């Protein structure tokens, strides 16, 4: 599209256009950070108010039954399962992604300790979201040196591909479906098959995948999956994450945080732990009810959107973003680090710029909200539910102004906040 008019016309025929009205975005803002914190669904305001004032305030403790609080993590888990191709009962909404990485990885390692105890290597990506790597480090430290041989982390990168890392020592591979920095997208089916062929189990982190790209954990034959809901699912700040357990492992998957909520009969108050089967045993303790109830609104919106339409629009918008930056901002030192091939791209676009941090602050000051990631990465989340073609045009024009007029040189844009 070579004009703003063409973008406006494309918006008018966009079948997803009505979804934009379900979200409350401040006027004058183009929000390109839905991959980090999704926008506020209008209906979530009322839902949050009613869970606080009616369910908590008026009905008090009776709400565990009368408002079905106790079923929230599994009921919402079933909805998330639908979004990722899982079956009912295979997924729960709970805790954070980091904690769910811990539980899923520990359960996968537990299965391998029974089936293939000699396997002591966990493979992950150098470029993974750091928390995933930190959790692996923690697990390795906790497991110590069984029979003198420690577990170890083996990291893959462009020079050390997965195929080279897979051998008879590998127990589990933890990969992130869409890379948080570059937007590169793994082929989940082929990669899971490759991992299984090497005798390892596959744990997938779907944080930047769910709601952004098609996911089918069943078709991929994945073993475990985790992800968050406050990004493309618009669940709200700190909304609970999810963990999916393949039904084939339901009887054997044991996670070590054996809390009361994961017990098969939690209200028996038994002295010994007897885990509920499958994903239900991944619930640990009392859940954040207000957050859970509020986030269901965003998940219902995602469920009501057509997955094919979302993917087509996401690709059209990311294609347009790349094309406009490369044609209208040519001459500026911007380097695309997101894959161009559709099969390899998630739903955000990232460019390197030597003054990336200041450029992003200057852009945010003009109402175009993207984010910055070390080193030098300008990251733009493209959420097809509430962004249009004209938004992409306007965002790129703002970026052009910031760069042409060197607005980023202003001293206030050089100062780093606590959160970048
Ligand atoms: C956002 C993100 C997380 C976040 O983890 P929290 O525990 O929810 O803070 C984890 N992994 C990946 C790949 C992410 O993109």
Coordinates of C-alpha atoms and ligand atoms in Angstrom, one line a residue:
X1 CA 0.0 0.0 0.0
X2 CA 1.5 3.2 -1.1
X3 CA -0.8 5.8 0.4
X4 CA -2.7 6.5 3.5
X5 CA -6.0 6.4 1.5
X6 CA -5.2 2.8 0.4
X7 CA -4.7 1.9 4.1
X8 CA -8.0 3.5 5.1
X9 CA -9.8 1.6 2.3
X10 CA -8.2 -1.7 3.5
X11 CA -9.5 -0.9 7.0
X12 CA -13.0 -0.5 5.7
X13 CA -13.1 -4.0 4.2
X14 CA -11.3 -5.6 7.1
X15 CA -13.6 -8.4 8.6
X16 CA -11.9 -8.0 12.0
X17 CA -12.6 -4.3 12.2
X18 CA -15.5 -4.6 14.6
X19 CA -13.2 -6.1 17.3
X20 CA -11.5 -2.7 17.7
X21 CA -14.6 -1.4 19.4
X22 CA -14.4 -4.0 22.1
X23 CA -11.2 -2.3 23.4
X24 CA -10.7 0.9 25.3
X25 CA -7.6 2.7 23.9
X26 CA -6.9 6.3 24.7
X27 CA -7.5 8.7 21.8
X28 CA -4.5 9.7 19.9
X29 CA -2.5 6.6 20.8
X30 CA -1.3 3.9 18.4
X31 CA -0.6 0.9 20.6
X32 CA 2.1 -1.3 19.2
X33 CA 2.9 -3.0 22.5
X34 CA 0.1 -5.6 22.7
X35 CA 2.8 -8.2 22.6
X36 CA 3.9 -7.1 26.1
X37 CA 0.7 -5.8 27.7
X38 CA -2.5 -6.2 25.7
X39 CA -5.1 -3.4 25.6
X40 CA -8.1 -3.2 28.0
X41 CA -11.3 -4.9 26.8
X42 CA -14.2 -2.6 27.7
X43 CA -16.1 -5.4 29.2
X44 CA -13.3 -6.2 31.6
X45 CA -14.0 -3.0 33.5
X46 CA -17.5 -4.2 34.5
X47 CA -16.3 -7.7 35.1
X48 CA -13.6 -6.5 37.5
X49 CA -16.0 -4.2 39.3
X50 CA -18.6 -7.0 39.8
X51 CA -16.1 -9.6 41.0
X52 CA -14.9 -7.0 43.6
X53 CA -18.1 -5.4 44.7
X54 CA -20.7 -8.2 44.2
X55 CA -18.7 -11.4 44.5
X56 CA -16.2 -10.4 47.1
X57 CA -17.9 -7.4 48.7
X58 CA -21.5 -8.7 49.0
X59 CA -21.3 -12.5 48.7
X60 CA -18.1 -12.9 50.5
X61 CA -16.8 -16.4 51.1
X62 CA -19.9 -18.1 49.7
X63 CA -18.6 -17.0 46.2
X64 CA -16.3 -20.0 46.1
X65 CA -19.5 -21.9 45.4
X66 CA -22.1 -19.4 44.3
X67 CA -19.8 -17.7 41.7
X68 CA -17.9 -20.8 41.0
X69 CA -14.5 -19.3 42.0
X70 CA -13.1 -22.8 42.5
X71 CA -13.7 -23.8 38.9
X72 CA -12.1 -20.6 37.4
X73 CA -8.6 -22.1 36.8
X74 CA -9.9 -25.2 35.0
X75 CA -12.8 -23.5 33.2
X76 CA -10.5 -20.8 31.8
X77 CA -7.9 -23.5 31.2
X78 CA -10.3 -25.3 29.0
X79 CA -10.9 -22.1 27.0
X80 CA -7.1 -21.6 26.6
X81 CA -6.9 -25.3 25.5
X82 CA -9.3 -24.5 22.7
X83 CA -7.0 -21.6 21.5
X84 CA -4.0 -23.9 21.3
X85 CA -5.6 -27.1 20.0
X86 CA -5.8 -28.9 23.4
X87 CA -8.6 -31.1 24.8
X88 CA -10.7 -30.3 27.8
X89 CA -8.9 -31.0 31.1
X90 CA -5.4 -30.6 29.6
X91 CA -4.8 -27.0 30.6
X92 CA -5.1 -24.8 33.6
X93 CA -4.8 -21.1 34.1
X94 CA -2.5 -20.4 37.0
X95 CA 0.7 -18.8 38.4
X96 CA 3.2 -17.1 36.1
X97 CA 4.9 -18.4 33.0
X98 CA 8.2 -18.6 34.9
X99 CA 6.6 -20.7 37.6
X100 CA 4.9 -22.9 35.0
X101 CA 8.2 -23.3 33.1
X102 CA 9.5 -24.7 36.4
X103 CA 6.6 -27.1 36.9
X104 CA 6.5 -28.3 33.3
X105 CA 10.2 -28.8 33.0
X106 CA 10.4 -30.6 36.3
X107 CA 7.6 -32.9 35.3
X108 CA 9.2 -33.6 31.9
X109 CA 12.5 -34.4 33.6
X110 CA 10.7 -36.6 36.1
X111 CA 9.3 -38.7 33.2
X112 CA 12.7 -38.9 31.6
X113 CA 14.3 -40.0 34.9
X114 CA 12.1 -43.0 34.8
X115 CA 12.4 -43.8 31.1
X116 CA 15.9 -42.7 30.3
X117 CA 17.9 -41.9 33.5
X118 CA 21.2 -41.4 31.7
X119 CA 19.8 -38.3 29.8
X120 CA 21.1 -35.3 31.8
X121 CA 21.0 -32.4 29.2
X122 CA 18.4 -29.7 28.9
X123 CA 18.5 -27.9 25.6
X124 CA 17.3 -24.4 25.1
X125 CA 18.0 -21.2 23.1
X126 CA 20.7 -18.6 23.7
X127 CA 18.2 -16.1 22.5
X128 CA 15.4 -17.4 24.8
X129 CA 13.5 -15.0 27.1
X130 CA 16.0 -14.9 30.0
X131 CA 13.5 -16.1 32.7
X132 CA 13.2 -19.4 31.0
X133 CA 17.0 -19.8 31.1
X134 CA 17.1 -18.7 34.8
X135 CA 14.5 -21.3 35.7
X136 CA 16.5 -24.0 34.0
X137 CA 19.6 -22.9 36.0
X138 CA 17.5 -23.1 39.2
X139 CA 16.3 -26.6 38.4
X140 CA 19.8 -27.8 37.6
X141 CA 21.1 -26.4 40.9
X142 CA 18.2 -28.1 42.8
X143 CA 18.7 -31.5 41.1
X144 CA 22.4 -31.4 42.1
X145 CA 24.6 -34.3 41.0
X146 CA 22.6 -37.5 41.0
X147 CA 25.1 -40.4 41.0
X148 CA 27.9 -37.8 40.5
X149 CA 26.7 -36.6 37.1
X150 CA 25.2 -33.1 37.0
X151 CA 22.4 -32.0 34.8
X152 CA 23.6 -29.4 32.2
X153 CA 22.2 -26.7 30.0
X154 CA 23.1 -26.8 26.3
X155 CA 22.2 -23.6 24.4
X156 CA 21.6 -23.5 20.7
X157 CA 22.0 -20.4 18.4
X158 CA 22.5 -19.6 14.8
X159 CA 26.0 -21.2 14.8
X160 CA 24.9 -24.2 16.9
X161 CA 21.5 -25.4 15.5
X162 CA 19.1 -27.8 17.2
X163 CA 20.1 -30.7 15.1
X164 CA 23.7 -30.5 16.4
X165 CA 22.5 -30.3 20.0
X166 CA 20.3 -33.4 20.0
X167 CA 22.0 -36.5 21.1
X168 CA 21.5 -39.5 23.5
X169 CA 22.2 -37.2 26.5
X170 CA 19.3 -34.8 25.9
X171 CA 16.3 -35.3 28.2
X172 CA 14.2 -32.2 27.5
X173 CA 14.2 -29.3 25.0
X174 CA 12.6 -26.0 26.0
X175 CA 11.9 -23.7 23.1
X176 CA 9.9 -20.5 22.7
X177 CA 7.5 -20.6 19.8
X178 CA 7.9 -17.0 18.8
X179 CA 11.1 -15.3 19.9
X180 CA 10.4 -12.3 22.1
X181 CA 13.1 -10.1 20.5
X182 CA 13.2 -11.0 16.8
X183 CA 9.7 -12.4 16.2
X184 CA 11.2 -15.6 14.6
X185 CA 8.7 -18.4 14.7
X186 CA 9.6 -22.1 15.1
X187 CA 7.9 -24.8 13.0
X188 CA 6.4 -26.5 16.0
X189 CA 5.3 -29.7 14.2
X190 CA 8.6 -30.4 12.5
X191 CA 10.7 -29.4 15.5
X192 CA 8.7 -31.4 18.0
X193 CA 9.1 -34.4 15.7
X194 CA 12.9 -33.8 15.5
X195 CA 13.1 -33.6 19.3
X196 CA 11.1 -36.9 19.7
X197 CA 13.2 -38.7 17.1
X198 CA 16.2 -37.9 19.3
X199 CA 14.4 -39.4 22.4
X200 CA 13.8 -36.1 24.2
X201 CA 10.6 -34.4 25.3
X202 CA 9.5 -31.0 24.0
X203 CA 8.3 -28.2 26.3
X204 CA 7.0 -25.1 24.4
X205 CA 6.8 -21.6 25.7
X206 CA 3.9 -20.0 23.8
X207 CA 4.0 -16.5 25.4
X208 CA 4.3 -14.6 22.0
X209 CA 2.4 -17.3 20.1
X210 CA -1.0 -17.6 21.7
X211 CA -3.4 -15.2 20.2
X212 CA -0.7 -14.2 17.6
X213 CA -0.1 -17.2 15.4
X214 CA -1.9 -20.5 14.9
X215 CA -1.0 -23.1 17.5
X216 CA -2.0 -26.7 17.7
X217 CA -0.3 -28.6 20.5
X218 CA -2.1 -31.8 19.6
X219 CA -1.2 -31.8 15.9
X220 CA 2.4 -31.0 16.9
X221 CA 2.4 -33.8 19.5
X222 CA 4.0 -31.5 22.0
X223 CA 4.6 -32.8 25.6
X224 CA 4.1 -29.6 27.7
X225 CA 3.3 -26.0 26.9
X226 CA 3.2 -22.8 28.9
X227 CA 2.4 -19.2 28.1
X228 CA 1.1 -16.0 29.4
X229 CA -2.3 -14.3 29.0
X230 CA -1.5 -10.6 29.5
X231 CA 0.1 -10.2 26.0
X232 CA -2.0 -11.1 22.9
X233 CA -4.9 -12.4 25.1
X234 CA -5.4 -9.0 26.7
X235 CA -5.9 -10.6 30.2
X236 CA -4.6 -7.5 32.1
X237 CA -1.4 -6.8 34.0
X238 CA -0.1 -9.8 35.8
X239 CA -3.0 -12.0 34.7
X240 CA -2.3 -15.7 35.4
X241 CA -0.4 -17.8 32.9
X242 CA -1.3 -21.3 31.7
X243 CA 0.2 -24.7 31.6
X244 CA -0.8 -27.5 29.2
X245 CA 0.0 -31.1 29.8
X246 CA -0.3 -33.6 27.0
X247 CA -3.0 -36.2 27.8
X248 CA -0.4 -38.8 27.0
X249 CA 1.5 -37.7 30.1
X250 CA -1.5 -37.0 32.3
X251 CA -1.0 -40.1 34.5
X252 CA 2.7 -39.6 35.0
X253 CA 3.4 -35.9 34.9
X254 CA 4.4 -34.9 38.5
X255 CA 5.3 -31.4 39.3
X256 CA 7.2 -30.8 42.6
X257 CA 5.1 -27.9 44.0
X258 CA 2.6 -30.3 45.5
X259 CA 0.2 -27.9 47.0
X260 CA -3.4 -28.4 48.3
X261 CA -5.1 -27.2 45.2
X262 CA -3.4 -29.8 43.1
X263 CA -4.6 -32.6 45.4
X264 CA -7.1 -35.1 44.0
X265 CA -9.5 -34.4 46.9
X266 CA -8.4 -31.0 48.2
X267 CA -11.1 -30.7 50.9
X268 CA -10.4 -34.0 52.6
X269 CA -7.5 -32.3 54.3
X270 CA -5.5 -35.5 54.0
X271 CA -2.0 -35.7 55.5
X272 CA -0.5 -37.2 52.4
X273 CA -0.4 -35.7 48.9
X274 CA -2.4 -37.5 46.2
X275 CA -2.1 -35.5 43.0
X276 CA -5.2 -34.9 40.8
X277 CA -4.6 -36.3 37.3
X278 CA -2.9 -34.3 34.6
X279 CA -3.1 -30.5 34.4
X280 CA -5.2 -30.1 37.5
X281 CA -2.2 -31.2 39.7
X282 CA -0.3 -28.1 38.3
X283 CA -2.5 -25.9 40.5
X284 CA -0.6 -25.2 43.7
X285 CA -2.3 -22.8 46.1
X286 CA -5.0 -20.2 46.3
X287 CA -5.5 -18.5 42.9
X288 CA -5.8 -14.8 42.2
X289 CA -9.5 -14.8 41.7
X290 CA -9.9 -11.1 40.7
X291 CA -7.3 -11.5 38.0
X292 CA -8.6 -14.8 36.8
X293 CA -12.2 -13.5 36.5
X294 CA -11.1 -10.3 34.7
X295 CA -8.9 -12.1 32.2
X296 CA -11.6 -14.3 31.1
X297 CA -13.1 -11.4 29.1
X298 CA -10.0 -11.1 26.9
X299 CA -9.9 -14.9 26.4
X300 CA -13.6 -14.9 25.3
X301 CA -12.8 -12.2 22.7
X302 CA -9.9 -14.2 21.4
X303 CA -12.1 -17.3 21.1
X304 CA -14.7 -15.4 19.2
X305 CA -12.2 -14.3 16.5
X306 CA -11.5 -16.4 13.5
X307 CA -7.9 -17.7 13.7
X308 CA -7.4 -17.7 9.9
X309 CA -8.5 -14.1 9.7
X310 CA -6.2 -13.1 12.6
X311 CA -3.2 -14.7 10.9
X312 CA -3.9 -13.2 7.5
X313 CA -4.4 -9.7 8.9
X314 CA -1.3 -10.1 11.2
X315 CA 0.8 -11.0 8.1
X316 CA -0.7 -8.2 6.0
X317 CA 0.1 -5.6 8.8
X318 CA 3.6 -6.9 9.5
X319 CA 4.3 -7.0 5.7
X320 CA 3.1 -3.4 5.4
X321 CA 5.1 -2.2 8.4
X322 CA 8.3 -3.7 7.0
X323 CA 7.6 -2.3 3.5
X324 CA 6.8 1.2 4.7
X325 CA 9.9 1.4 6.9
X326 CA 12.1 0.1 4.1
X327 CA 10.7 2.5 1.4
X328 CA 9.8 5.6 3.3
X329 CA 12.6 5.5 5.9
X330 CA 15.3 4.4 3.5
X331 CA 18.6 6.1 4.4
X332 CA 18.1 5.8 8.2
X333 CA 20.2 3.1 9.9
X334 CA 17.4 0.6 10.6
X335 CA 18.1 -3.1 10.2
X336 CA 15.2 -5.6 10.1
X337 CA 15.9 -8.6 12.5
X338 CA 12.5 -10.2 12.0
X339 CA 12.3 -13.0 9.4
X340 CA 10.7 -12.0 6.1
X341 CA 9.3 -15.4 5.3
X342 CA 5.7 -15.7 6.5
X343 CA 6.3 -19.3 7.7
X344 CA 9.1 -17.9 10.0
X345 CA 7.4 -14.8 11.4
X346 CA 5.2 -14.2 14.5
X347 CA 3.2 -11.1 15.0
X348 CA 5.8 -8.4 15.9
X349 CA 8.4 -6.7 13.9
X350 CA 11.8 -5.5 15.2
X351 CA 14.5 -3.3 13.9
X352 CA 17.9 -2.4 15.1
X353 CA 18.8 1.2 15.4
X354 CA 22.1 2.4 17.1
X355 CA 20.0 4.9 19.2
X356 CA 17.1 2.5 19.6
X357 CA 16.3 3.5 23.2
X358 CA 16.1 7.3 22.6
X359 CA 14.2 6.7 19.3
X360 CA 11.6 4.7 21.0
X361 CA 11.2 7.3 23.8
X362 CA 10.7 10.0 21.3
X363 CA 8.2 7.9 19.4
X364 CA 6.2 7.1 22.6
X365 CA 6.1 10.9 23.3
X366 CA 4.3 11.3 20.0
X367 CA 1.7 8.7 21.0
X368 CA 3.1 5.7 19.1
X369 CA 3.8 3.1 21.8
X370 CA 6.2 0.3 21.0
X371 CA 9.0 -0.9 23.2
X372 CA 12.7 -1.2 23.4
X373 CA 14.7 -4.4 24.0
X374 CA 18.5 -4.7 24.6
X375 CA 20.6 -4.4 22.5
X376 CA 19.3 -1.6 20.2
X377 CA 16.0 -3.2 19.3
X378 CA 12.9 -1.3 18.4
X379 CA 10.0 -3.7 18.8
X380 CA 6.6 -3.2 17.4
X381 CA 3.8 -5.6 18.4
X382 CA 1.1 -5.9 15.7
X383 CA -2.2 -7.0 17.2
X384 CA -4.7 -7.7 14.5
X385 CA -7.7 -7.5 16.9
X386 CA -7.4 -3.7 17.4
X387 CA -4.9 -2.3 14.9
X388 CA -5.6 -1.3 11.4
X389 CA -3.7 -0.5 8.2
X390 CA -4.0 3.3 8.7
X391 CA -2.5 2.9 12.2
X392 CA 0.6 1.2 10.7
X393 CA 0.9 4.0 8.1
X394 CA 0.6 6.7 10.8
X395 CA 3.1 4.9 13.1
X396 CA 5.7 4.7 10.4
X397 CA 5.2 8.3 9.5
X398 CA 5.7 9.3 13.2
X399 CA 8.9 7.2 13.2
X400 CA 10.0 9.1 10.0
X401 CA 9.5 12.4 11.7
X402 CA 11.4 11.3 14.8
X403 CA 14.3 10.2 12.6
X404 CA 14.3 12.9 10.0
X405 CA 14.1 15.7 12.6
X406 CA 16.4 13.8 15.0
X407 CA 13.8 14.4 17.8
X408 CA 15.4 11.5 19.7
X409 CA 18.4 13.7 20.5
X410 CA 16.4 15.6 23.2
X411 CA 18.0 15.0 26.6
X412 CA 14.7 13.7 28.1
X413 CA 14.8 10.7 25.8
X414 CA 18.2 9.6 26.9
X415 CA 17.1 8.8 30.5
X416 CA 16.2 5.2 31.3
X417 CA 13.1 4.4 33.4
X418 CA 13.0 1.5 35.9
X419 CA 11.2 -0.6 33.3
X420 CA 12.4 -0.5 29.7
Ligands
LIG1 C1 6.6 -12.6 28.5 C2 7.4 -13.9 28.6 C3 7.5 -14.6 29.8 C4 7.0 -13.9 31.1 O1 7.1 -14.7 32.2 P1 6.4 -14.2 33.5 O2 6.7 -15.3 34.5 O3 4.9 -14.2 33.2 O4 6.9 -12.9 33.9 C5 8.2 -15.8 29.9 N1 8.7 -16.3 28.7 C6 8.6 -15.7 27.5 C7 9.1 -16.4 26.3 C8 7.9 -14.5 27.4 O5 7.8 -13.9 26.3

